[in-house]
PDB file of C-alpha atoms and ligand atoms in Angstrom:
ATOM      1  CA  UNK A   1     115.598  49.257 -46.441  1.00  0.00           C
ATOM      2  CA  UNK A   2     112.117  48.132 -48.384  1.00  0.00           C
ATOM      3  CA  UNK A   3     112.419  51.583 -50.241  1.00  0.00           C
ATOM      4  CA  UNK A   4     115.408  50.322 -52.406  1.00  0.00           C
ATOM      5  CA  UNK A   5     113.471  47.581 -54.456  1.00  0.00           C
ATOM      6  CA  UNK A   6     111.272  49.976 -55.599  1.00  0.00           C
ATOM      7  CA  UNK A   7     111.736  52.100 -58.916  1.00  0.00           C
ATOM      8  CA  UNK A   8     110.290  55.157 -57.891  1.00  0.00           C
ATOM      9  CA  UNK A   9     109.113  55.046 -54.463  1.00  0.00           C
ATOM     10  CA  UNK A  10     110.114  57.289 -51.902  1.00  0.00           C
ATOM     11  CA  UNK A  11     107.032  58.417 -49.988  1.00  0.00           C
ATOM     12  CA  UNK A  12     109.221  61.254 -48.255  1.00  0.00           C
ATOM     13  CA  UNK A  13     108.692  63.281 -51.116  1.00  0.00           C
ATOM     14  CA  UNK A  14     104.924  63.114 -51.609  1.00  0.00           C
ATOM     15  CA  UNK A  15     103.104  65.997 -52.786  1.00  0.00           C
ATOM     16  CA  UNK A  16      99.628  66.926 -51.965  1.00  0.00           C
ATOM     17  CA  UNK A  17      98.124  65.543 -54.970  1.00  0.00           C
ATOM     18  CA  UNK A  18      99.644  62.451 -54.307  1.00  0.00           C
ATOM     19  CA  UNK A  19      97.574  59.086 -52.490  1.00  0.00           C
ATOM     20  CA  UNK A  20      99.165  59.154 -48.593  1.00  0.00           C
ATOM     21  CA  UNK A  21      96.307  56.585 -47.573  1.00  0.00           C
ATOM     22  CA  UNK A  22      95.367  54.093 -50.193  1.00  0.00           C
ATOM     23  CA  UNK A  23      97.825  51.614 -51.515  1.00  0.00           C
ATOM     24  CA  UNK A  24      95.903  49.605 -52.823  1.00  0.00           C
ATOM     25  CA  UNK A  25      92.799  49.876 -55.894  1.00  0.00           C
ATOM     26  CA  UNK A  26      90.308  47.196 -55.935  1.00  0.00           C
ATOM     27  CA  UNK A  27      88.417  48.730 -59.184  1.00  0.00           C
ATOM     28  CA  UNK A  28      90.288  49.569 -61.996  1.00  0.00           C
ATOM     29  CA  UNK A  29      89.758  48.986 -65.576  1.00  0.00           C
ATOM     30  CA  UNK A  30      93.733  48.617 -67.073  1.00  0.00           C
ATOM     31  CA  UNK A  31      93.462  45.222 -68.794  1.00  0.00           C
ATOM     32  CA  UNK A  32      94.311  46.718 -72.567  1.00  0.00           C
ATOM     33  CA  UNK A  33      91.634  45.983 -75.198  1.00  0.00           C
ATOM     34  CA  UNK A  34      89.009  43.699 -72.604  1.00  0.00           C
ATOM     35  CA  UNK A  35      86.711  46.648 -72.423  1.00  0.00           C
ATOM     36  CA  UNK A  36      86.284  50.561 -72.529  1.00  0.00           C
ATOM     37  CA  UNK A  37      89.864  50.620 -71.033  1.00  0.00           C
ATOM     38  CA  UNK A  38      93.140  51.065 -72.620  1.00  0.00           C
ATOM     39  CA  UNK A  39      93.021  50.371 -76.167  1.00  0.00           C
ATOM     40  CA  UNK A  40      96.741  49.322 -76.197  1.00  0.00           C
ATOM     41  CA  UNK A  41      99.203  48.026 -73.606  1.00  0.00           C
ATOM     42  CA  UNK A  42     101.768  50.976 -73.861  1.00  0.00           C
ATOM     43  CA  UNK A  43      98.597  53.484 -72.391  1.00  0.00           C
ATOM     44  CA  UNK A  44      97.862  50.785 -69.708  1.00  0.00           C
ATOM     45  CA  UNK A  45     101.987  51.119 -68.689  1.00  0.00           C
ATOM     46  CA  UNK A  46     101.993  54.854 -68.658  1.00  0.00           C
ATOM     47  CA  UNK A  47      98.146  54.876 -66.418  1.00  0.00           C
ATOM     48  CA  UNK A  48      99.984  52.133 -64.252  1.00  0.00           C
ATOM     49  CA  UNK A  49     103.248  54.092 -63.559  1.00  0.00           C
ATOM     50  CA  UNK A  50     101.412  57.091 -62.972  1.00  0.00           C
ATOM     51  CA  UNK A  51      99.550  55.298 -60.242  1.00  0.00           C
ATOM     52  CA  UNK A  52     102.473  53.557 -58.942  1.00  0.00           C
ATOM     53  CA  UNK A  53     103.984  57.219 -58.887  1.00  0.00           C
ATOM     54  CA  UNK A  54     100.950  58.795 -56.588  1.00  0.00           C
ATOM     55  CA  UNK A  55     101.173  55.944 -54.390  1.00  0.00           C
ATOM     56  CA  UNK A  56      99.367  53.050 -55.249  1.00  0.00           C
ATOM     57  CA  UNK A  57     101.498  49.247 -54.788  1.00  0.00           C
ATOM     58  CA  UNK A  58      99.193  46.942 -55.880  1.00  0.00           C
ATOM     59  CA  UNK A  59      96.344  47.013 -58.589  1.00  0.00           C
ATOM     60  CA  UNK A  60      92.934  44.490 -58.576  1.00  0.00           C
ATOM     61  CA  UNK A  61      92.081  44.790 -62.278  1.00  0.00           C
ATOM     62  CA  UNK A  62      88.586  44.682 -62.873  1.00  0.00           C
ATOM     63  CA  UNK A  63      87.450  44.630 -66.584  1.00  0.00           C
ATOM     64  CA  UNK A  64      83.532  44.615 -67.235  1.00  0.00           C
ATOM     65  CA  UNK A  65      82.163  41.314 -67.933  1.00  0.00           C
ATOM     66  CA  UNK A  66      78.740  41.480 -69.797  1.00  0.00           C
ATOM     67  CA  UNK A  67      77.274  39.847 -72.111  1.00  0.00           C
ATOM     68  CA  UNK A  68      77.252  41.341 -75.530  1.00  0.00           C
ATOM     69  CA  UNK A  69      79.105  44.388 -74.497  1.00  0.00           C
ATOM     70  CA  UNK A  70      82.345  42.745 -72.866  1.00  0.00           C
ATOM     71  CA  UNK A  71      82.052  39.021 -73.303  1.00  0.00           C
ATOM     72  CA  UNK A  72      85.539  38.452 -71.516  1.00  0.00           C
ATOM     73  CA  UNK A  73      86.112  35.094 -70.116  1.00  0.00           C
ATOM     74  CA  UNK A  74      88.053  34.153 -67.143  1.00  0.00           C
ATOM     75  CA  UNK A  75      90.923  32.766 -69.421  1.00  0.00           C
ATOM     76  CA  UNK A  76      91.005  35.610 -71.424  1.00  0.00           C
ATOM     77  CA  UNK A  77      91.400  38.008 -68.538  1.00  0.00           C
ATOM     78  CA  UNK A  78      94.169  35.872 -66.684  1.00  0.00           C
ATOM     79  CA  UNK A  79      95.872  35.457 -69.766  1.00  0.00           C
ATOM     80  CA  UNK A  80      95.689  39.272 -70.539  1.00  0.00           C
ATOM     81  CA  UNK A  81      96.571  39.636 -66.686  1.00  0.00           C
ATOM     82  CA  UNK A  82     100.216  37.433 -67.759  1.00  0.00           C
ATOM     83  CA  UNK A  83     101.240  39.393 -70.546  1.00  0.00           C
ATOM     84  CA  UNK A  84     100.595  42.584 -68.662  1.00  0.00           C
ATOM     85  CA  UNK A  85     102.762  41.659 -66.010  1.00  0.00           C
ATOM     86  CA  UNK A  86     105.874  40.619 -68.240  1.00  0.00           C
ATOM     87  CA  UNK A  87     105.780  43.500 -69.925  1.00  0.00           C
ATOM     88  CA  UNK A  88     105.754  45.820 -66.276  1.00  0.00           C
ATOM     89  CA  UNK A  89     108.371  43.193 -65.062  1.00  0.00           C
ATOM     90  CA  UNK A  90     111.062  43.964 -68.296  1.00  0.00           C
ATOM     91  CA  UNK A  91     110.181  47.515 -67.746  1.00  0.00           C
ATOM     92  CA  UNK A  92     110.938  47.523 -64.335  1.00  0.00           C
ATOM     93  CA  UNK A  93     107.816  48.942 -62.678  1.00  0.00           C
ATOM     94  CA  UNK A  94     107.002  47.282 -59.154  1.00  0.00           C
ATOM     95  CA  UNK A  95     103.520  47.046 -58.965  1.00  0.00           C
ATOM     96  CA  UNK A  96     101.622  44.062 -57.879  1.00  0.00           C
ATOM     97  CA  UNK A  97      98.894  43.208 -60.166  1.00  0.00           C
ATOM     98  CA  UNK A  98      95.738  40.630 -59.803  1.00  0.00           C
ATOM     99  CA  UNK A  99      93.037  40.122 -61.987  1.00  0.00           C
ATOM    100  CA  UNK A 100      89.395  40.034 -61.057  1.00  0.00           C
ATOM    101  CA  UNK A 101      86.030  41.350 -62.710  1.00  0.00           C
ATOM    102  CA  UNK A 102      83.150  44.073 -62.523  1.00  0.00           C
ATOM    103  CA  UNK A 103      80.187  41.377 -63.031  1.00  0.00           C
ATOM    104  CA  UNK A 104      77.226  42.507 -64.353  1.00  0.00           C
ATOM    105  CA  UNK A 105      74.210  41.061 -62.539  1.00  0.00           C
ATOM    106  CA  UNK A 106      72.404  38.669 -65.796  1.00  0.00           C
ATOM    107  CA  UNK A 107      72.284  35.192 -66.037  1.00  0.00           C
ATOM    108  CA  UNK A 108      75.710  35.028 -67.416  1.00  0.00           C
ATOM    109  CA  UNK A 109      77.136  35.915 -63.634  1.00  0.00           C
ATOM    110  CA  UNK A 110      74.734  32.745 -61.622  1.00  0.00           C
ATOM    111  CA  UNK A 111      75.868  30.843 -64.723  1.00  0.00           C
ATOM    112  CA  UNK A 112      79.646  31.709 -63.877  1.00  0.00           C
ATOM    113  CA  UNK A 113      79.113  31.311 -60.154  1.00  0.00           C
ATOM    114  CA  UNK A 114      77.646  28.268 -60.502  1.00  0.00           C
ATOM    115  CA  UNK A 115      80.814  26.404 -61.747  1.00  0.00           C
ATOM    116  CA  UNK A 116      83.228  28.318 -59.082  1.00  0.00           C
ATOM    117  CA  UNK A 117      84.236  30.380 -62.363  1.00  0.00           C
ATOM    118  CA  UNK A 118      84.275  33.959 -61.108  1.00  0.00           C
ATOM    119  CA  UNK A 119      87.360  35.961 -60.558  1.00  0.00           C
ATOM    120  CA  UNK A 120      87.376  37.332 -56.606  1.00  0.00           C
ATOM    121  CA  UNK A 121      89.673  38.995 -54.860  1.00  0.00           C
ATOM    122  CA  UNK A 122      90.854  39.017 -51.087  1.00  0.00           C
ATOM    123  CA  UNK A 123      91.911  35.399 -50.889  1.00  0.00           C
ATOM    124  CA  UNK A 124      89.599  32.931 -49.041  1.00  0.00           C
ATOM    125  CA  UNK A 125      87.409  36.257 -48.402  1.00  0.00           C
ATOM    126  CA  UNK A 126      86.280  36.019 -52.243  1.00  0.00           C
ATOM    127  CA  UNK A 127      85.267  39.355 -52.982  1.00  0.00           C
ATOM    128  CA  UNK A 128      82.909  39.611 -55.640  1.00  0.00           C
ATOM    129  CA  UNK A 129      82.801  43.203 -57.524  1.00  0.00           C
ATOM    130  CA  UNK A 130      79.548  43.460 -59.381  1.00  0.00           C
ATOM    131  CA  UNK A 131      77.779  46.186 -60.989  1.00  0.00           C
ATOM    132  CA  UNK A 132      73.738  46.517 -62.255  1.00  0.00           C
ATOM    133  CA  UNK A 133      71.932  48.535 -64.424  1.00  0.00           C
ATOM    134  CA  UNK A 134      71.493  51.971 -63.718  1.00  0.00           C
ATOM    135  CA  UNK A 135      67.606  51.778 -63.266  1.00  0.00           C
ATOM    136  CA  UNK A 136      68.073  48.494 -61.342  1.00  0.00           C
ATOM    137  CA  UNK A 137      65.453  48.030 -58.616  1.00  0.00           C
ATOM    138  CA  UNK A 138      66.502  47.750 -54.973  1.00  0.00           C
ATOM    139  CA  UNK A 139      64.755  44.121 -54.483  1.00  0.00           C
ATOM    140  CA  UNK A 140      66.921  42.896 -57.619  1.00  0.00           C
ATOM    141  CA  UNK A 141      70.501  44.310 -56.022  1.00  0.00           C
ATOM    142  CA  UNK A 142      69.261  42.612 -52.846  1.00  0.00           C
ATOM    143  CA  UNK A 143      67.984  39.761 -54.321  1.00  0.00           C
ATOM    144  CA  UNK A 144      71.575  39.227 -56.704  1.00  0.00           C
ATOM    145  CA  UNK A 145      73.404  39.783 -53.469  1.00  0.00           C
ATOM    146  CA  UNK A 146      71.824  37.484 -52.072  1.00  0.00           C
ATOM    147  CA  UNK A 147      72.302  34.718 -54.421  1.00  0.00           C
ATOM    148  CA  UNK A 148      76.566  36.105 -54.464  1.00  0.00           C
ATOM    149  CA  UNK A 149      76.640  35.342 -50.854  1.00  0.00           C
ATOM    150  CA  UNK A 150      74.823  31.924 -50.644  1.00  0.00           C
ATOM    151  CA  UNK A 151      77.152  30.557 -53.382  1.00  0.00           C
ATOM    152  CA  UNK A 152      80.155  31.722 -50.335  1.00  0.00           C
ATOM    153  CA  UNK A 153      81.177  34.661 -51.934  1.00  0.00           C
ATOM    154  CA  UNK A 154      81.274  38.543 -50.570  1.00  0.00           C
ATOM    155  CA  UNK A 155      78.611  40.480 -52.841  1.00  0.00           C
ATOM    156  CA  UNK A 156      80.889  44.363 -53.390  1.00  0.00           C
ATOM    157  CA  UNK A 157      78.790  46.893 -54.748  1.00  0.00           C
ATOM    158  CA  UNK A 158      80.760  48.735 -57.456  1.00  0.00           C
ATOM    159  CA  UNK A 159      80.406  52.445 -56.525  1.00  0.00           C
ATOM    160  CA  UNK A 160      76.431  52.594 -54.889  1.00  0.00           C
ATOM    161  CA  UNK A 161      76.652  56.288 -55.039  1.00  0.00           C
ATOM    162  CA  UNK A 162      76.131  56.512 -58.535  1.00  0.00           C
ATOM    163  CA  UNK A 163      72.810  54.565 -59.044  1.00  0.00           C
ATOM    164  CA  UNK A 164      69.626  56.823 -59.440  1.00  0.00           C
ATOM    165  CA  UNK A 165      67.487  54.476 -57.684  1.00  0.00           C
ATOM    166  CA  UNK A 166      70.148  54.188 -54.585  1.00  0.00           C
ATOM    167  CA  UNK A 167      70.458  57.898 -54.038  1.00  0.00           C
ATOM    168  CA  UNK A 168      68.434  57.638 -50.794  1.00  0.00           C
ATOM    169  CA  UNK A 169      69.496  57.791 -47.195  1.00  0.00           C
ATOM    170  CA  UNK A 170      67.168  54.675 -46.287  1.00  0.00           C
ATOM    171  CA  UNK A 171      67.992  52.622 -49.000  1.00  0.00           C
ATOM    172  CA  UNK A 172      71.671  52.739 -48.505  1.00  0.00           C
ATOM    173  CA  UNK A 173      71.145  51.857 -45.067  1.00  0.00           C
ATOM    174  CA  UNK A 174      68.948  48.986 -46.667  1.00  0.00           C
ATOM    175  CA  UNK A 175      71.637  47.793 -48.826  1.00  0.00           C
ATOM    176  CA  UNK A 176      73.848  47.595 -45.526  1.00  0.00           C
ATOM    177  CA  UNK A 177      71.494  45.891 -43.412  1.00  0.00           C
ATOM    178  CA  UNK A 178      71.273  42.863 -46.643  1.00  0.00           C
ATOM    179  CA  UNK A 179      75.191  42.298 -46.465  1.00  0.00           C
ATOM    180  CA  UNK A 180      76.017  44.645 -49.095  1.00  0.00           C
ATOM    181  CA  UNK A 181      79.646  45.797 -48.854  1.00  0.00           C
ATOM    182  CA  UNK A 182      80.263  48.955 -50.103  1.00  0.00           C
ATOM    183  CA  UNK A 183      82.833  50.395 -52.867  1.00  0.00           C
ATOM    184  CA  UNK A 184      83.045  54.190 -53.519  1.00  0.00           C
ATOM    185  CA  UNK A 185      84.265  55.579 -56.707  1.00  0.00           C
ATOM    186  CA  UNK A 186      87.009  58.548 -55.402  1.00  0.00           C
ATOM    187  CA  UNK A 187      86.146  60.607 -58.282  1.00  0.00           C
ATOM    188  CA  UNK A 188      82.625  60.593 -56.310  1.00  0.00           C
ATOM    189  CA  UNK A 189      83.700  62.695 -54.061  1.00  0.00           C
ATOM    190  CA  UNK A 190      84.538  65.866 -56.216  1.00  0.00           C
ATOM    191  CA  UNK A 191      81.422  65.939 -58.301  1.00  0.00           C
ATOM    192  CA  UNK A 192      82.941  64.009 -61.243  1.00  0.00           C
ATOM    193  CA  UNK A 193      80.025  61.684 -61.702  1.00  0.00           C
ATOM    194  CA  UNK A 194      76.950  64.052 -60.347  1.00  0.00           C
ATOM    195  CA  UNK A 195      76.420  66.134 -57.854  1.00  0.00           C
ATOM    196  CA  UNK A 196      73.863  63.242 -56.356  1.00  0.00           C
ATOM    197  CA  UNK A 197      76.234  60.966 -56.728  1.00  0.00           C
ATOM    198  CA  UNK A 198      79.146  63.034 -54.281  1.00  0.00           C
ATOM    199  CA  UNK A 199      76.237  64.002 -51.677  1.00  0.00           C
ATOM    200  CA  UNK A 200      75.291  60.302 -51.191  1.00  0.00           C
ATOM    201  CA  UNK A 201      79.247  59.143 -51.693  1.00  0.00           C
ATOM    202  CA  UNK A 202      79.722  62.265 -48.599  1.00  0.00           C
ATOM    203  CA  UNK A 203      76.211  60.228 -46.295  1.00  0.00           C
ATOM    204  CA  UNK A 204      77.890  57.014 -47.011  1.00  0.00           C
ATOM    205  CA  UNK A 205      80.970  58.712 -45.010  1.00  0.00           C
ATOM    206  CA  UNK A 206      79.385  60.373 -42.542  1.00  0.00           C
ATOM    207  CA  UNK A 207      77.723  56.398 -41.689  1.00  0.00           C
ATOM    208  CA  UNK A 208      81.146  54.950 -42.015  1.00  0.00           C
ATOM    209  CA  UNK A 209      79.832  52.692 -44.585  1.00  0.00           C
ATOM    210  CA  UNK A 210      82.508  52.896 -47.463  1.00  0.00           C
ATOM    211  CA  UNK A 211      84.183  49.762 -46.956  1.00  0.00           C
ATOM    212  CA  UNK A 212      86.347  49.705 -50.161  1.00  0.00           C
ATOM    213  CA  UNK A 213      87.595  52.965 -52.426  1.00  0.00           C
ATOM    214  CA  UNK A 214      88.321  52.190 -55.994  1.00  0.00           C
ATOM    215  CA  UNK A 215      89.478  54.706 -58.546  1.00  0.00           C
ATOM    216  CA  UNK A 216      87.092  53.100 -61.447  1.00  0.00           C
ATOM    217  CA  UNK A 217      90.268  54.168 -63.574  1.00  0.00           C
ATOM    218  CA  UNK A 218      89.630  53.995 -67.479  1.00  0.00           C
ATOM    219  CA  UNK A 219      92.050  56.680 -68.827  1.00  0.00           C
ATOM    220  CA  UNK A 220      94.941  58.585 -68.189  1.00  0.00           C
ATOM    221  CA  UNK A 221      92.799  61.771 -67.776  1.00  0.00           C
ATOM    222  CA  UNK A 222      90.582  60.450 -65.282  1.00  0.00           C
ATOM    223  CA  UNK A 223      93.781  59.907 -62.869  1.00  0.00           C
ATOM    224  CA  UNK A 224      93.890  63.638 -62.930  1.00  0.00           C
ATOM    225  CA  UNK A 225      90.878  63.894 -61.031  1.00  0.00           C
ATOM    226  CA  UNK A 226      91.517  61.447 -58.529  1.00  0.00           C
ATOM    227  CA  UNK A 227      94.259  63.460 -57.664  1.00  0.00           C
ATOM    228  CA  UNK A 228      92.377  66.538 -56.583  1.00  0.00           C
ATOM    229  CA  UNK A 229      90.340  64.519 -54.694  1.00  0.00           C
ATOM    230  CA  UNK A 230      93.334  63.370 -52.274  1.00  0.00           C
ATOM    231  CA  UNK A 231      93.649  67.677 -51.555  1.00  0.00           C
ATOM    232  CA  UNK A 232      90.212  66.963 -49.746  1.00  0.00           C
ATOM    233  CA  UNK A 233      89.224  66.784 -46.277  1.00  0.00           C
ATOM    234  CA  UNK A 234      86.603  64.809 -46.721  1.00  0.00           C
ATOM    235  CA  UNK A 235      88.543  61.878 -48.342  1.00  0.00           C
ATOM    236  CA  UNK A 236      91.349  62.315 -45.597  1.00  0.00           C
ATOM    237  CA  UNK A 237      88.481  61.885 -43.047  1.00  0.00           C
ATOM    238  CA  UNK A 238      87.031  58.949 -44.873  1.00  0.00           C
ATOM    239  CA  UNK A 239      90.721  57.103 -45.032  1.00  0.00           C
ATOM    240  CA  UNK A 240      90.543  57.633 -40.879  1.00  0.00           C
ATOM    241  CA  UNK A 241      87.509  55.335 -41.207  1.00  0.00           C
ATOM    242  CA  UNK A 242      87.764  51.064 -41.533  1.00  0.00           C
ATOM    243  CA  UNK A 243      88.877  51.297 -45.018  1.00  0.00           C
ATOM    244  CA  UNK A 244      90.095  47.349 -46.085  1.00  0.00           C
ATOM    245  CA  UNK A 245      92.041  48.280 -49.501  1.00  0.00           C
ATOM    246  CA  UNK A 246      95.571  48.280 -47.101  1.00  0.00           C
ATOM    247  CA  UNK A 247      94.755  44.706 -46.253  1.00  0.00           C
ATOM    248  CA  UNK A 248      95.015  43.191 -49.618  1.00  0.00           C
ATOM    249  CA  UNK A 249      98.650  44.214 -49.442  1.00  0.00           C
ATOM    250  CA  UNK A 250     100.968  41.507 -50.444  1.00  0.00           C
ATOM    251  CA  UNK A 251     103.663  40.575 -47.136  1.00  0.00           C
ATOM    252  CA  UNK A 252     106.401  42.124 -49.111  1.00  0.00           C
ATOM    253  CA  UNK A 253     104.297  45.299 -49.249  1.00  0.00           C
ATOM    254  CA  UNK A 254     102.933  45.898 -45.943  1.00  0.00           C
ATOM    255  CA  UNK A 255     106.725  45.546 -44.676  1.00  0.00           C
ATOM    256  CA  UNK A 256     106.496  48.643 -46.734  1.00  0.00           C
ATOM    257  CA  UNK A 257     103.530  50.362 -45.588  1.00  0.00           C
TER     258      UNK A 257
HETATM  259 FE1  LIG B   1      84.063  50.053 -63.353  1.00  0.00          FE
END
């Protein structure tokens, strides 16, 4: 009966390349013209029907917020979050959207925490996505984490796998052990980043430490690649393991599910 108030949703008819596990994406960047996104709202329609037609029901949008690269605001991204959801309502496309942020770690984010400012996700569990420089030393991702979860928020590690200076075994474990959640890019796992980047994405796995998946979506293209990785085992073994994405479902949706 839940099937009917959806445009295009009967799950019977999946395909292999299409998402059987995740119905939710906590990491996407579909906000048009906030950062290196969609330039225009009609490609951020046809990437969000696309996803809505490989499975996904609800999207966390999660434009970059750094300082004089993408100086979004919060208003700016809640108001961009409004007019993107009219224009999916008139066009009749059912998918849930929220707003939140991929924070760079800078002054900018304590500044923003500091007056209860960021965007989260997950309700009262306040997940905060953040991201840091690629040659970012350990101490300073444990040390920002730190600082997220004092202020009563959830520190989320945009996708560890890809940072040089986390591609150890001991480190990871490190971040873990510091309160670190963790958020895995899917493209990881077929290369599409580095080949570093999918053999520490694959230990992460075989630890049962990915706590969130995230498709880190920018482009229509890049969709195509998530795809193949759904074919895998490896990412049908991982969605065995205590993935949370499902749980950010809204009620209407998990009567779905
Ligand atoms: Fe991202």
């Amino acid at each position: 009966m839940f099937k009917s108030i959806f445009r295009r949703g009967d799950l019977s008819k999946e395909t292999n390349t299409q998402n059987s596990h995740l119905r939710v994406d906590i990491h996407a960047h579909l906000l048009p013209q906030l950062d290196d996104g969609p330039t225009d709202i009609e490609q951020s329609i046809e990437i969000i029907q696309e996803m809505y037609d490989i499975g996904y029901r609800k999207l966390i949008l999660t434009p970059h917020v750094m300082s004089g690269y993408y100086n979004n605001t919060t208003e700016g991204i809640l108001n961009s979050l409004q007019i993107l959801k009219s224009t999916l309502l008139q066009q009749n496309i059912q998918m849930e959207l929220e707003a939140a942020a991929e924070y760079y770690v800078e002054d900018n984010l304590f500044r923003l925490i500091e007056r209860r400012e960021v965007l989260t996700f997950g309700g009262s569990r306040q997940y905060l996505l953040f991201e840091v420089s690629f040659v970012s030393k350990v101490s300073c991702i444990i040390e920002a984490a730190t600082k997220i979860r004092q202020a009563g928020y959830t520190p989320v590690l945009a996708h560890p796998e890809r940072y040089i200076s986390l591609q150890d075994k001991n480190i990871i474990e490190r971040l873990i052990l510091n309160g670190i959640i963790f958020q895995l890019n899917i493209g990881s796992l077929t290369g599409y980043y580095s080949k570093q980047a999918q053999e520490i994405a694959e230990f992460i796995i075989s630890k049962n430490l990915a706590v969130f998946w995230g498709t880190d979506c920018h482009s229509y293209n890049q969709l195509q690649s998530i795809k193949q990785t759904f074919k895998l085992n490896i990412f049908q073994e991982a969605m065995k393991q205590n993935v949370l994405n499902n749980s950010l479902l809204g009620e209407r949706l998990i009567s779905y599910a």
